[in-house]
Each structure stands twice: as C-alpha cells, then as structure tokens.
Amino acid sequence: MSATAAAVTGNGASGKGAISIRNVTKIYDPGGADVLALDDCSLEIASGEVCMIVGPSGCGKTTLLNAIAGFHSITEGQIDLDGEMLCGPGKELATQGADRVVVFQNGALFPWKTLAENVAYGPIVQGIMNKAEARDKAEALLAEAGLGGVADKYPGEVSSGMARRAEIVRALINDPKVLLLDEPYRAMDALTKSIMHESLLEVYDRTKVTIFFITHDLEEAIFLGDRVVVMTTRPARTKKIVDVKIDRPRDYRLLSSEEFRILVQETKEAVHEEAVKAFEAGERELA
Amino acid sequence: MSNQSVSGRPPSGLHYFLHKSRKALKTPMPYLAFIGIGIWLLSYFLLNEYWRVSPFYKVPGPVEVVTEWLNKDPIWGTSLFTQDYYINIWVSCRRIFIAFAIATGLGVPLGLFMGWSKKFKDYTFPILETLRPIPILAWVPLAIVMFAGFETPIIYLATLASFFVTALNTMLGVESIDESYFRAAGCLGSKKHHVFLNVVVPGALPFIFTGLQISIGVAWFSLVAAEMISGDFGLGYMIMDSFMVNKYTTMVMAMLTLGFVGWITSAMVRAAGNRMMQWRERALGQGGV
Ligand SMILES: Nc1ncnc2c1ncn2[C@@H]1O[C@H](COP(=O)(O)OP(=O)(O)OP(=O)(O)O)[C@@H](O)[C@H]1O
Ligand SMILES: [Mg+2]
C-alpha cells in the first residue's frame, strides 16, 4: 500500500516523514467512563504522502492525530516516525516536537502576536535562528504565500482564510516532517475553501511534506489526497483505503472529471455504511 | 494616519493617543457624559438648594461646595487654594500607589503560577480562599497590632484587599486560555519558559487588567476606610475630620475629590491595559485606521 502511494507522488526526495501506526488502541478514562476510541488501528503512511482521513463523527480521528502529535497518550500499540518510536510500550506519550506541526480546526495562531511574529516563533524558541533572521524568513515566507501585505496585522484583523494560510506558513517554517491538519477548512465557504486547497497543493508540490489531513468533506479528500483512509465507526480502525491515482499538479478542472466523480462515489459508499452504523449505535445508546 | 495604513504597523505613542481622542470626540460618548453630569448637578441643586427637600437640604448644596472649593479665603479652612487640600490628596495617592504596586507585584506572579501549575494551585488556593472572604475591616485591629504608626497599617490594608482580587483574577485568566494555544506552542518546539512568556502571560492579560481595575477600586475603598479609622492625613481622614467638627462643606468636597481621583486612577489602569493589549483593540476594530 505504502509503495503505491510513494509511486503516485513520485517523491522520496526528502525521504522523511513516514508514519507507521501499528495496532494502536486508545481507551479514554480507563476504569471510569472507559471510552474505547481506537481499537487495534494500523496504518502505514509513506514519506511525502498526502493521507486523508475520513470517517463518521466521533469515531476517533482526532484521537489518532493527538496521539501522533503527543497531545495525549495511547493505551496499546506503537507509532513510529521514520523508524523511530514516537510512542509505544514504555513511552505512552509522544514528545511534542516541531517535526510534527499541527494546524488546528479553529485556528491557533497566537492572537497577541502579529502574523510575522507567529511565523517567526518556532525557529526562535528552538534556537535555530535569532530574532532578526527569523523575522526576515517569516516575512519572506508570508510574502511567498501572498500574505506580505498583512504580515504586521494581528490574526484578529485578517480573514479566517488568511489566518489559516498563515498558520500553515507558521508550521512550514520549521521544515517539519509531517503536517497534521484537523479539519482546517471546516467552517469555510466553498470559494475560500477552493483557494485554500490550491494554496495547500502549491505548498505540497514545493515541499513534499507528509500530510495527515482529517476531513468530513469527501471531495476535498479526493482532490487533495494520494490515499483516502475511511475509518470505521467508533472504535476506529481502517475500513477501506481509496487510492487516488490522479497526477499532480492538480487543479479545479479535476473536480468535473469522470474519474474524480467515481472515486468520490466509492468513498461515499464506504463512509455512508459506517455513518449508518454510527447512527444506529447512537440510537441504541439512547434507547 | 496615512503612513500608518501604508506600513501597517501598530500606531503608537502620542500619535495613537491623538488618533483615539479624535475618534472619541466623533462619538456621542463625551457629550452624553457631559449631559449626564449636568443632569445630576441640576437635580442636586434643585433638591438641595432650590426646593430644599428633606433630607437633602441637611448637606451642603453644589453652589455652596463649589464656592468654598474656589474660595481663595475658605470659610472652613480648606479649598483649592490651601496647602492641606493637596497634602491630603498627595498622601492618599502615594499610599494607593505603594499598595497597588505591591499588590500587583505579588498578586500577578502568584496568580500566574497558580493558573499554570496544578500542583502549586493545590498548595496555595485553599489558603487564599480562606483569607479572601474575611472583610477588610476585620483586618484593621490586626494591622494596628502588627504595625506601628499610621502609614504602614493603612498601606497594609489597602495592599491586602487589592492583592486578593489581583491574584484571583490572574489565576482565572490563565485558566481561561484555550488549550489549543498551549498545544500549538508545544508542537512549535517551545520549552516551558517559552510557554510561560508567550502563552500564559499574554493570554491572561485581559483578565489581569479586568482584575486590576477592580483591584484599584478595592484599594481605594480599603484605604479610605483605614484612613477614617486611624489616620493622620489623606482624603479618608479629611472626610472623617471635617465630619467630627461639622465642616460638612469640606466633607463633601473631600468626597467629590475622592470620586475624581479614583476615576483618574482607574482610567490610568485602563489606558495601560489598552496599550499592552493592542492586539485586542485592533481585533475589535477599535484602534484600526
Ligand atoms: N478526553 C476524552 N475523554 C473521554 N472520551 C473522549 C475524550 N476525547 C474524546 N472522547 C471520545 O472519543 C471518541 C473519539 O473522539 P474523537 O475526537 O477522536 O473523534 P473524531 O473522529 O475526531 O470526531 P469528529 O469528526 O466529530 O471530530 C468520541 O466518542 C469522544 O466522545
Ligand atoms: Mg475531531
């Protein structure tokens, strides 16, 4: 599976950012509420792959992302990054680090820092650059992303689309191995969303960073991804993996192609099946 | 203003102040305040000196007070032209400044650490919550026993009251910070002290300044209470002293002075807050161009 993905991207130039998730189980509040969120979940993500995660609401997608990022521990199993254990037996909580930067659903640019200060933050605290260097680099990267004019604005002063793009720049300045995105474009209108997609694809084509992207939007998943992983209803495991063998660079014309439509349909069926199960399970719990 | 929009940098200093003042004068706010004060003065005058309604006529009316205030040779001995008036204002202001500075200097760091470290909070919060509900007047005898003279007990009481408010609000401020900012800081490679300086402190600032505004009010309250009970100088003492010898005009004068000075100090705290949180002002579209 991972070999296919690498072939599709034709990448490996950077040769970093391969994630291996093996038999991961996560139980929230064991002994108490005892919520089984991930059950024996396995997934291999090749370096430089755009891996899209879809699945019914509440199935455990964010749980998986949080485990990779080191926001919370796992109960069993192991997650490796480029062959090195992030978390596993004896070390249930991964150390947070700038090799795996997260872009949050509601945006988490520091509101008290300007966009340029936000972007410059990572290299400064890691001691990679001094303030002036980081600032210059930040301004250059923001300008490259079409945000040069608003570098000195605070996040509260710019549109949500600009803020989200700046957040991705803030992640990329650290040259991460993996970019972790949790429904970053959820609350956006279709037009802003399509601009976001183009901007992300442009970034990807340039950096070939591994992308772990959670979404509910199946068209978004097919349009951006090399593979789309459909998760089962809670507890989450991988139900189906849809390979998207569409050449890059991609643009919006793809959206109206037959090939695209078929892939969306295929994914939709798998997700729908799980959503129905989730709904019925919910009914049972309520009854 | 134009160069500001071109560079996009935050407006600062005098420039910013003038810009804000100009904007403020374009809103109805200052005029409404003016009208409000006018209505209040008029009713005071009518009830007190014109219709002489009971019980209002028993205290000096606005005309009488203002006349005395502006009198170069005041009947009751105190006015804008006598030195003791300024000594009392100065003494109270100095005490407030010292008390507020100590309370802020101790309360803010304590609150920050309480909000930041669960363990530290577990140690300290119960103590704070036991001492805080004790009304400040209940501390007066203790303050007199502990400290000699007038100055220290009074400052002690004002500091104490102010300190509790500041520490508590600061702690709540840290707890109000969205978890995702901590996570973002973590995955950008922050060490603990970076998180403290770049997330905890700025994230708590809005609550801290709300707390400081309340705290300076509380400091004035305690100060005046303490000065009235045991004082040698100060506005609280001036009120009590003139009351004892039936100089009601002077008493009202001191009260109004207190209101005015108190308002200025809290305006100063507010201005300091706005300066330090330009990101907030600008996000709300208030400071923008
Ligand atoms: N801290 C927690 N304690 C207990 N249960 C939790 C906790 N966090 C999440 N859960 C539960 O674990 C399950 C998976 O949550 P998760 O947030 O991973 O879902 P998700 O797939 O990201 O959902 P969504 O699509 O709605 O974002 C949910 O049923 C949720 O209620
Ligand atoms: Mg989620």
Coordinates of C-alpha atoms and ligand atoms in Angstrom, one line a residue:
Chain A
M1 CA 0.0 0.0 0.0
S2 CA 2.6 2.5 1.0
A3 CA 4.7 1.5 -2.0
T4 CA 1.8 2.5 -4.3
A5 CA 1.5 5.9 -2.5
A6 CA 5.1 6.6 -2.9
A7 CA 4.9 5.7 -6.6
V8 CA 2.0 8.1 -7.1
T9 CA 3.7 11.0 -5.5
G10 CA 6.9 10.1 -7.3
N11 CA 8.6 11.6 -4.2
G12 CA 11.0 10.5 -1.7
A13 CA 13.3 13.4 -2.4
S14 CA 13.2 14.4 1.2
G15 CA 12.9 10.8 2.3
K16 CA 11.4 11.7 5.6
G17 CA 8.1 11.7 7.4
A18 CA 7.0 8.1 7.1
I19 CA 4.5 7.3 9.8
S20 CA 3.8 3.8 10.9
I21 CA 0.8 3.2 13.1
R22 CA 0.7 -0.4 14.5
N23 CA -2.1 -1.9 16.5
V24 CA -2.9 1.3 18.4
T25 CA -5.6 1.2 21.0
K26 CA -6.7 4.2 23.0
I27 CA -9.1 4.0 25.9
Y28 CA -10.2 7.3 27.5
D29 CA -10.6 7.2 31.2
P30 CA -9.9 3.5 31.8
G31 CA -11.9 2.1 34.7
G32 CA -14.1 5.1 34.6
A33 CA -16.1 6.1 31.6
D34 CA -13.9 3.6 29.7
V35 CA -14.4 5.0 26.2
L36 CA -12.7 2.9 23.6
A37 CA -11.8 5.4 20.8
L38 CA -9.2 3.4 18.8
D39 CA -9.1 -0.4 18.6
D40 CA -6.2 -2.1 17.1
C41 CA -5.8 0.5 14.5
S42 CA -3.0 0.2 12.0
L43 CA -1.9 2.4 9.1
E44 CA 1.3 3.0 7.1
I45 CA 1.8 6.4 5.7
A46 CA 4.7 6.8 3.3
S47 CA 7.0 9.8 3.4
G48 CA 5.7 12.6 1.3
E49 CA 2.2 11.1 1.1
V50 CA -1.0 13.1 1.4
C51 CA -3.0 10.9 3.6
M52 CA -6.7 11.9 4.0
I53 CA -8.6 10.6 7.0
V54 CA -12.4 10.4 6.8
G55 CA -15.0 8.7 9.0
P56 CA -18.2 9.3 10.9
S57 CA -18.3 12.0 13.6
G58 CA -16.8 10.9 16.9
C59 CA -15.1 7.8 15.5
G60 CA -11.6 8.6 16.8
K61 CA -9.9 10.6 14.1
T62 CA -8.8 13.4 16.3
T63 CA -7.7 10.9 18.9
L64 CA -5.3 9.4 16.4
L65 CA -3.9 12.8 15.4
N66 CA -3.4 13.8 19.0
A67 CA -1.5 10.6 19.7
I68 CA 0.9 11.3 16.8
A69 CA 1.3 15.0 17.9
G70 CA 1.9 14.0 21.5
F71 CA -1.1 15.7 23.0
H72 CA -2.2 12.6 24.7
S73 CA -1.1 9.0 25.3
I74 CA -2.0 5.8 23.7
T75 CA -3.1 2.7 25.7
E76 CA -1.5 0.0 23.5
G77 CA 0.4 -0.4 20.2
Q78 CA 3.1 1.8 18.7
I79 CA 3.6 4.7 16.4
D80 CA 6.9 5.3 14.6
L81 CA 8.1 8.2 12.7
D82 CA 10.9 7.3 10.2
G83 CA 11.6 4.1 12.1
E84 CA 11.9 5.8 15.4
M85 CA 9.3 5.2 18.1
L86 CA 7.2 8.2 18.9
C87 CA 5.1 6.4 21.4
G88 CA 4.7 2.7 22.3
P89 CA 5.3 0.3 25.1
G90 CA 7.1 2.1 27.9
K91 CA 6.5 5.5 26.5
E92 CA 2.8 6.0 26.0
L93 CA 3.0 9.7 25.4
A94 CA 4.9 11.0 22.4
T95 CA 7.2 14.0 23.0
Q96 CA 5.8 17.1 21.2
G97 CA 8.2 18.5 18.7
A98 CA 8.4 20.7 15.6
D99 CA 8.9 17.7 13.3
R100 CA 5.1 17.2 13.5
V101 CA 3.3 20.5 13.4
V102 CA -0.4 20.7 13.9
V103 CA -2.9 23.1 12.2
F104 CA -6.0 23.3 14.3
Q105 CA -9.6 23.2 13.3
N106 CA -10.4 26.6 14.9
G107 CA -7.0 28.1 14.2
A108 CA -4.5 28.6 16.9
L109 CA -2.4 31.5 15.8
F110 CA -1.5 33.4 18.9
P111 CA -3.9 36.4 18.8
W112 CA -1.4 38.5 20.7
K113 CA 1.3 38.2 18.1
T114 CA 1.2 39.6 14.6
L115 CA 1.3 37.1 11.7
A116 CA 5.0 37.6 11.2
E117 CA 5.7 37.2 14.9
N118 CA 3.6 34.0 14.9
V119 CA 5.6 32.6 12.0
A120 CA 8.9 33.6 13.5
Y121 CA 8.0 32.0 16.8
G122 CA 9.1 28.4 16.1
P123 CA 12.6 29.0 14.9
I124 CA 13.2 31.4 17.7
V125 CA 12.2 29.2 20.6
Q126 CA 14.0 26.2 19.1
G127 CA 17.1 28.4 19.0
I128 CA 17.6 27.8 15.2
M129 CA 17.5 31.5 14.3
N130 CA 18.0 34.7 16.1
K131 CA 15.1 37.2 16.2
A132 CA 16.1 39.2 13.2
E133 CA 16.8 36.2 11.0
A134 CA 13.5 34.5 12.0
R135 CA 11.7 37.8 11.3
D136 CA 13.2 38.1 7.8
K137 CA 12.5 34.5 7.0
A138 CA 8.9 34.8 8.3
E139 CA 8.3 37.9 6.1
A140 CA 9.7 36.2 3.1
L141 CA 7.6 33.1 3.6
L142 CA 4.5 35.1 4.2
A143 CA 5.1 37.2 1.1
E144 CA 5.5 33.9 -0.9
A145 CA 2.1 32.8 0.4
G146 CA 0.6 36.1 -0.8
L147 CA 0.4 37.4 2.8
G148 CA 3.1 40.0 2.6
G149 CA 0.7 42.9 3.0
V150 CA -0.7 41.6 6.2
A151 CA 2.5 40.4 7.9
D152 CA 2.1 43.1 10.6
K153 CA -1.5 42.5 11.3
Y154 CA -2.8 40.6 14.2
P155 CA -4.8 37.4 13.5
G156 CA -8.0 39.0 14.6
E157 CA -7.6 41.6 11.9
V158 CA -7.4 39.3 8.9
S159 CA -9.9 36.9 7.4
S160 CA -10.1 33.3 8.5
G161 CA -8.7 32.1 5.2
M162 CA -5.7 34.4 5.6
A163 CA -5.2 33.2 9.2
R164 CA -5.3 29.6 8.2
R165 CA -2.8 30.1 5.4
A166 CA -0.5 32.0 7.8
E167 CA -0.9 29.1 10.3
I168 CA 0.4 26.7 7.6
V169 CA 3.3 29.0 6.9
R170 CA 4.0 29.0 10.7
A171 CA 4.2 25.2 10.5
L172 CA 6.3 25.1 7.4
I173 CA 9.0 27.5 8.5
N174 CA 10.1 24.7 10.9
D175 CA 10.6 22.4 7.9
P176 CA 8.5 19.7 9.6
K177 CA 8.5 16.0 8.5
V178 CA 4.7 15.8 8.9
L179 CA 1.9 18.4 8.7
L180 CA -1.1 17.3 10.8
L181 CA -4.3 19.0 9.9
D182 CA -7.6 18.5 11.8
E183 CA -10.5 19.7 9.6
P184 CA -8.7 23.0 9.0
Y185 CA -11.2 24.3 6.4
R186 CA -14.3 23.1 8.1
A187 CA -16.0 26.4 8.7
M188 CA -15.2 28.0 5.4
D189 CA -17.3 28.8 2.4
A190 CA -16.8 26.9 -0.8
L191 CA -14.9 29.7 -2.6
T192 CA -12.5 30.3 0.3
K193 CA -12.1 26.5 0.6
S194 CA -11.0 26.1 -3.0
I195 CA -8.5 28.9 -2.6
M196 CA -7.2 27.1 0.5
H197 CA -6.9 23.8 -1.5
E198 CA -4.9 25.4 -4.3
S199 CA -2.6 27.1 -1.8
L200 CA -2.1 23.8 0.1
L201 CA -1.4 21.9 -3.1
E202 CA 1.1 24.5 -4.1
V203 CA 2.9 24.2 -0.8
Y204 CA 2.8 20.5 -1.1
D205 CA 4.2 20.4 -4.6
R206 CA 7.1 22.6 -3.4
T207 CA 7.9 20.9 -0.1
K208 CA 6.6 17.3 -0.5
V209 CA 6.0 17.2 3.2
T210 CA 4.0 14.3 4.5
I211 CA 0.4 15.4 5.2
F212 CA -2.1 13.8 7.6
F213 CA -5.4 15.5 6.9
I214 CA -8.7 14.9 8.7
T215 CA -11.8 16.0 6.9
H216 CA -15.5 15.4 6.5
D217 CA -15.6 16.7 3.0
L218 CA -15.1 13.7 0.6
E219 CA -14.5 15.9 -2.4
E220 CA -11.8 17.7 -0.5
A221 CA -10.4 14.3 0.4
I222 CA -10.1 13.0 -3.1
F223 CA -9.0 16.3 -4.6
L224 CA -6.1 16.7 -2.2
G225 CA -5.1 13.1 -1.3
D226 CA -2.9 10.4 -2.5
R227 CA -4.9 8.0 -0.4
V228 CA -8.2 8.4 1.4
V229 CA -8.5 6.3 4.6
V230 CA -12.1 5.6 5.6
M231 CA -12.3 4.8 9.3
T232 CA -15.0 2.6 10.9
T233 CA -17.4 4.0 13.4
R234 CA -16.0 4.1 17.0
P235 CA -13.8 2.4 17.9
A236 CA -11.9 3.4 14.9
R237 CA -9.9 1.1 12.6
T238 CA -9.2 1.5 9.0
K239 CA -12.2 0.2 7.0
K240 CA -11.2 1.0 3.4
I241 CA -8.3 2.8 1.7
V242 CA -9.1 4.5 -1.6
D243 CA -6.1 5.1 -3.8
V244 CA -6.3 8.3 -5.7
K245 CA -4.1 7.7 -8.8
I246 CA -4.5 11.2 -10.3
D247 CA -1.5 13.1 -11.5
R248 CA -0.1 16.2 -9.8
P249 CA -0.2 19.1 -10.1
R250 CA -4.0 19.1 -9.9
D251 CA -6.3 21.9 -10.4
Y252 CA -10.0 22.6 -10.1
R253 CA -10.8 21.2 -13.6
L254 CA -10.3 17.8 -12.0
L255 CA -13.5 18.4 -10.0
S256 CA -15.7 17.8 -13.0
S257 CA -13.9 14.8 -14.4
E258 CA -15.5 11.3 -14.5
E259 CA -12.5 9.7 -12.7
F260 CA -13.0 12.1 -9.8
R261 CA -16.7 11.5 -9.6
I262 CA -16.2 7.7 -9.4
L263 CA -13.7 8.0 -6.6
V264 CA -15.9 10.3 -4.6
Q265 CA -18.8 7.8 -5.1
E266 CA -16.7 4.9 -4.0
T267 CA -15.6 6.7 -0.8
K268 CA -19.1 8.0 -0.1
E269 CA -20.5 4.4 -0.1
A270 CA -17.9 3.3 2.5
V271 CA -18.4 6.3 4.7
H272 CA -22.2 6.1 4.4
E273 CA -22.2 2.5 5.6
E274 CA -20.2 3.5 8.7
A275 CA -22.3 6.6 9.3
V276 CA -25.5 4.4 9.3
K277 CA -23.8 2.1 11.8
A278 CA -22.8 5.0 14.0
F279 CA -26.3 6.4 13.8
E280 CA -27.8 3.0 14.8
A281 CA -25.3 2.6 17.6
G282 CA -26.3 6.1 18.8
E283 CA -30.0 5.1 18.7
R284 CA -29.2 2.0 20.8
E285 CA -27.3 4.1 23.4
L286 CA -30.2 6.5 23.7
A287 CA -32.8 3.7 23.9
Chain B
M1 CA -2.7 58.4 9.7
S2 CA -1.9 57.7 6.1
N3 CA 1.6 56.5 6.8
Q4 CA 0.2 54.2 9.4
S5 CA -2.0 52.4 6.9
V6 CA 0.8 52.1 4.4
S7 CA 3.3 50.5 6.8
G8 CA 0.5 48.6 8.6
R9 CA 2.4 48.8 11.8
P10 CA 0.6 49.5 15.1
P11 CA 0.1 53.1 15.7
S12 CA 2.0 54.1 18.8
G13 CA 2.6 56.8 21.4
L14 CA 1.3 60.3 21.1
H15 CA 0.1 59.6 17.6
Y16 CA -2.1 56.8 18.8
F17 CA -3.4 58.8 21.7
L18 CA -4.3 61.7 19.4
H19 CA -5.9 59.4 16.9
K20 CA -8.0 57.8 19.7
S21 CA -9.0 61.2 21.1
R22 CA -10.1 62.4 17.7
K23 CA -12.2 59.3 17.2
A24 CA -13.7 59.6 20.7
L25 CA -14.8 63.1 20.1
K26 CA -16.6 62.0 17.0
T27 CA -18.7 59.6 19.0
P28 CA -21.6 60.8 21.2
M29 CA -19.8 59.4 24.3
P30 CA -18.1 62.5 25.7
Y31 CA -21.2 64.6 25.1
L32 CA -23.5 62.1 26.7
A33 CA -21.2 62.0 29.8
F34 CA -21.4 65.8 29.9
I35 CA -25.2 65.8 29.7
G36 CA -25.3 63.1 32.4
I37 CA -23.2 65.1 34.8
G38 CA -25.2 68.2 34.0
I39 CA -28.5 66.5 34.9
W40 CA -27.0 65.1 38.1
L41 CA -25.7 68.6 39.2
L42 CA -29.0 70.2 38.3
S43 CA -31.1 67.7 40.4
Y44 CA -28.6 68.0 43.3
F45 CA -29.0 71.8 43.1
L46 CA -32.8 71.7 42.9
L47 CA -33.3 69.2 45.7
N48 CA -30.7 70.8 47.9
E49 CA -30.6 74.5 47.5
Y50 CA -33.6 75.5 45.4
W51 CA -36.5 73.4 46.8
R52 CA -34.7 72.4 49.9
V53 CA -36.2 68.9 50.1
S54 CA -35.7 66.9 53.2
P55 CA -33.3 65.1 53.9
F56 CA -31.2 66.6 51.2
Y57 CA -31.1 70.2 52.5
K58 CA -29.2 69.0 55.5
V59 CA -26.0 68.6 53.5
P60 CA -24.3 71.4 51.6
G61 CA -25.5 72.0 48.1
P62 CA -23.4 72.2 44.9
V63 CA -23.3 76.0 44.8
E64 CA -22.1 76.2 48.3
V65 CA -19.5 73.5 47.8
V66 CA -18.1 74.9 44.6
T67 CA -18.0 78.4 46.0
E68 CA -16.0 77.1 49.0
W69 CA -13.8 75.0 46.7
L70 CA -12.9 78.0 44.6
N71 CA -12.6 80.4 47.5
K72 CA -9.1 81.9 48.0
D73 CA -10.0 82.5 51.6
P74 CA -12.2 79.5 52.5
I75 CA -14.7 79.8 55.3
W76 CA -14.0 76.3 56.7
G77 CA -10.3 76.4 56.1
T78 CA -9.8 74.2 53.0
S79 CA -10.1 74.9 49.3
L80 CA -8.2 74.6 46.0
F81 CA -6.0 77.4 47.3
T82 CA -4.9 75.9 50.6
Q83 CA -2.0 73.6 51.1
D84 CA -3.6 71.0 53.3
Y85 CA -6.0 70.0 50.5
Y86 CA -3.1 69.0 48.3
I87 CA -1.3 67.3 51.1
N88 CA -4.3 65.1 51.7
I89 CA -4.6 64.2 48.1
W90 CA -0.9 63.5 47.8
V91 CA -0.8 61.3 50.9
S92 CA -3.7 59.2 49.7
C93 CA -2.4 58.9 46.2
R94 CA 1.0 57.9 47.4
R95 CA -0.4 55.2 49.7
I96 CA -2.6 53.9 46.8
F97 CA 0.4 53.8 44.5
I98 CA 2.5 51.9 47.0
A99 CA -0.3 49.5 47.9
F100 CA -1.3 48.9 44.3
A101 CA 2.3 48.3 43.2
I102 CA 3.0 45.8 46.0
A103 CA -0.4 44.0 45.4
T104 CA 0.2 43.8 41.6
G105 CA 3.8 42.8 42.0
L106 CA 2.9 39.9 44.3
G107 CA -0.6 39.1 43.0
V108 CA 0.1 38.8 39.3
P109 CA 3.0 36.3 39.6
L110 CA 1.2 34.3 42.2
G111 CA -1.9 34.1 40.1
L112 CA 0.1 33.2 37.0
F113 CA 1.8 30.3 38.8
M114 CA -1.5 29.2 40.4
G115 CA -3.1 29.1 37.0
W116 CA -0.2 27.4 35.3
S117 CA 0.7 24.7 37.8
K118 CA -2.0 22.5 39.2
K119 CA 0.3 21.4 42.0
F120 CA 1.1 25.0 43.0
K121 CA -2.6 25.8 43.0
D122 CA -3.4 22.8 45.2
Y123 CA -0.9 24.2 47.8
T124 CA -2.0 27.8 47.7
F125 CA -5.6 28.1 46.6
P126 CA -7.1 26.9 49.9
I127 CA -5.2 29.5 51.9
L128 CA -6.2 32.2 49.5
E129 CA -9.8 31.1 49.6
T130 CA -9.9 31.1 53.4
L131 CA -8.4 34.5 53.8
R132 CA -10.1 36.2 50.9
P133 CA -13.7 36.2 52.4
I134 CA -12.5 38.0 55.6
P135 CA -13.8 41.6 55.1
I136 CA -11.0 44.1 55.0
L137 CA -12.4 46.0 58.0
A138 CA -11.9 42.8 60.1
W139 CA -8.2 43.2 59.5
V140 CA -8.0 46.7 60.9
P141 CA -7.2 45.7 64.6
L142 CA -4.7 43.2 63.4
A143 CA -3.0 45.8 61.2
I144 CA -2.8 48.2 64.2
V145 CA -1.4 45.5 66.4
M146 CA 1.2 44.4 63.8
F147 CA 2.4 47.8 62.7
A148 CA 3.3 51.0 64.4
G149 CA 2.3 54.4 63.3
F150 CA -0.3 55.4 60.7
E151 CA 1.4 54.8 57.4
T152 CA 2.2 51.1 57.4
P153 CA -1.2 49.7 58.7
I154 CA -3.1 51.8 56.2
I155 CA -0.9 50.6 53.3
Y156 CA -1.1 47.1 54.6
L157 CA -4.8 47.0 54.5
A158 CA -5.1 48.5 51.0
T159 CA -2.5 46.1 49.7
L160 CA -4.2 43.1 51.2
A161 CA -7.6 43.9 49.6
S162 CA -6.1 44.6 46.3
F163 CA -3.8 41.6 46.3
F164 CA -6.6 39.0 46.7
V165 CA -8.5 40.4 43.8
T166 CA -5.5 40.6 41.5
A167 CA -4.2 37.1 42.4
L168 CA -7.6 35.5 41.8
N169 CA -8.4 37.3 38.5
T170 CA -4.9 36.4 37.2
M171 CA -5.4 32.8 38.0
L172 CA -8.8 32.7 36.3
G173 CA -7.1 34.5 33.4
V174 CA -4.6 31.7 32.9
E175 CA -7.3 29.1 33.2
S176 CA -9.4 30.8 30.6
I177 CA -6.6 30.3 27.9
D178 CA -7.7 28.0 25.1
E179 CA -5.9 24.6 25.3
S180 CA -5.0 24.8 21.6
Y181 CA -2.6 27.7 22.2
F182 CA -0.6 25.5 24.6
R183 CA -0.7 22.7 22.1
A184 CA 0.4 25.0 19.3
A185 CA 3.3 26.3 21.4
G186 CA 4.2 22.7 22.2
C187 CA 4.4 21.5 18.7
L188 CA 6.4 24.5 17.6
G189 CA 9.2 23.4 19.9
S190 CA 8.6 25.6 23.0
K191 CA 10.3 24.9 26.3
K192 CA 8.4 25.5 29.5
H193 CA 9.6 29.1 29.9
H194 CA 8.7 30.0 26.3
V195 CA 5.1 28.8 27.0
F196 CA 5.0 30.8 30.2
L197 CA 6.2 34.0 28.5
N198 CA 4.4 33.6 25.1
V199 CA 1.2 31.9 26.1
V200 CA 0.5 32.2 29.8
V201 CA 1.3 35.8 30.3
P202 CA -0.2 37.4 27.2
G203 CA -3.2 35.0 27.3
A204 CA -4.0 36.0 30.9
L205 CA -3.6 39.8 30.2
P206 CA -7.3 40.6 29.5
F207 CA -8.3 39.0 32.8
I208 CA -5.4 40.6 34.6
F209 CA -6.4 44.0 33.6
T210 CA -10.0 43.5 34.4
G211 CA -8.8 42.4 37.8
L212 CA -6.5 45.4 38.2
Q213 CA -9.4 47.7 37.5
I214 CA -11.4 46.1 40.3
S215 CA -8.4 45.9 42.5
I216 CA -7.6 49.6 42.3
G217 CA -11.2 50.3 43.3
V218 CA -10.9 47.9 46.2
A219 CA -7.6 49.5 47.2
W220 CA -9.3 52.9 47.4
F221 CA -12.2 51.5 49.4
S222 CA -9.9 49.9 52.0
L223 CA -7.6 52.9 52.1
V224 CA -10.4 55.4 52.9
A225 CA -11.9 53.0 55.5
A226 CA -8.5 52.7 57.1
E227 CA -7.8 56.4 57.0
M228 CA -11.2 57.1 58.5
I229 CA -10.5 54.8 61.4
S230 CA -6.9 55.7 62.1
G231 CA -5.4 58.4 60.0
D232 CA -3.3 61.5 60.2
F233 CA -3.7 62.7 56.7
G234 CA -5.4 61.6 53.5
L235 CA -8.8 62.0 51.9
G236 CA -10.4 59.5 54.2
Y237 CA -9.1 61.3 57.2
M238 CA -10.2 64.7 55.7
I239 CA -13.8 63.3 55.4
M240 CA -13.8 62.0 59.0
D241 CA -12.0 65.0 60.5
S242 CA -14.4 67.6 58.9
F243 CA -17.4 65.5 59.9
M244 CA -16.2 65.5 63.5
V245 CA -16.1 69.3 63.6
N246 CA -19.2 69.8 61.5
K247 CA -17.4 71.2 58.4
Y248 CA -19.8 69.5 56.0
T249 CA -18.8 71.6 53.1
T250 CA -15.3 70.4 53.4
M251 CA -16.5 66.9 53.8
V252 CA -18.5 66.9 50.6
M253 CA -15.5 68.5 48.8
A254 CA -13.3 65.6 50.0
M255 CA -15.9 63.1 48.8
L256 CA -16.1 64.6 45.3
T257 CA -12.3 64.8 45.2
L258 CA -12.1 61.2 46.1
G259 CA -14.5 60.3 43.3
F260 CA -12.5 62.3 40.8
V261 CA -9.1 61.0 41.8
G262 CA -10.4 57.4 41.9
W263 CA -11.8 57.8 38.4
I264 CA -8.4 59.1 37.2
T265 CA -6.5 56.2 38.7
S266 CA -8.8 53.5 37.2
A267 CA -8.6 55.4 33.8
M268 CA -4.9 55.1 34.0
V269 CA -5.1 51.4 34.6
R270 CA -7.4 51.0 31.7
A271 CA -5.1 53.0 29.5
A272 CA -2.2 50.9 30.5
G273 CA -4.2 47.8 29.6
N274 CA -5.2 49.1 26.2
R275 CA -1.6 49.9 25.5
M276 CA -0.4 46.5 26.4
M277 CA -3.2 44.7 24.5
Q278 CA -3.3 46.5 21.2
W279 CA -3.9 43.2 19.5
R280 CA -7.2 43.0 21.3
E281 CA -8.2 46.6 20.5
R282 CA -7.3 46.2 16.9
A283 CA -9.0 42.9 16.5
L284 CA -12.2 44.5 17.8
G285 CA -11.8 47.1 15.1
Q286 CA -11.5 49.9 17.6
G287 CA -7.9 51.0 17.1
G288 CA -7.8 50.4 13.4
V289 CA -7.5 53.1 10.7
Ligands
LIG1 N1 -10.9 13.3 26.8 C1 -11.9 12.4 26.5 N2 -12.4 11.6 27.4 C2 -13.4 10.7 27.1 N3 -13.8 10.5 25.9 C3 -13.3 11.2 24.9 C4 -12.3 12.2 25.1 N4 -12.0 12.7 23.9 C5 -12.7 12.1 23.0 N5 -13.5 11.2 23.6 C6 -14.4 10.3 22.9 O1 -13.7 9.5 22.0 C7 -14.4 9.4 20.7 C8 -13.5 9.8 19.6 O2 -13.3 11.2 19.7 P1 -12.5 12.0 18.5 O3 -12.5 13.4 18.9 O4 -11.2 11.3 18.2 O5 -13.5 11.8 17.3 P2 -13.4 12.4 15.8 O6 -13.4 11.3 14.9 O7 -12.3 13.4 15.7 O8 -14.8 13.1 15.7 P3 -15.2 14.5 14.9 O9 -15.3 14.1 13.5 O10 -16.5 14.8 15.5 O11 -14.2 15.5 15.1 C9 -15.6 10.2 20.8 O12 -16.7 9.3 21.1 C10 -15.4 11.1 22.0 O13 -16.6 11.3 22.7
MG2 MG -12.2 15.5 15.5

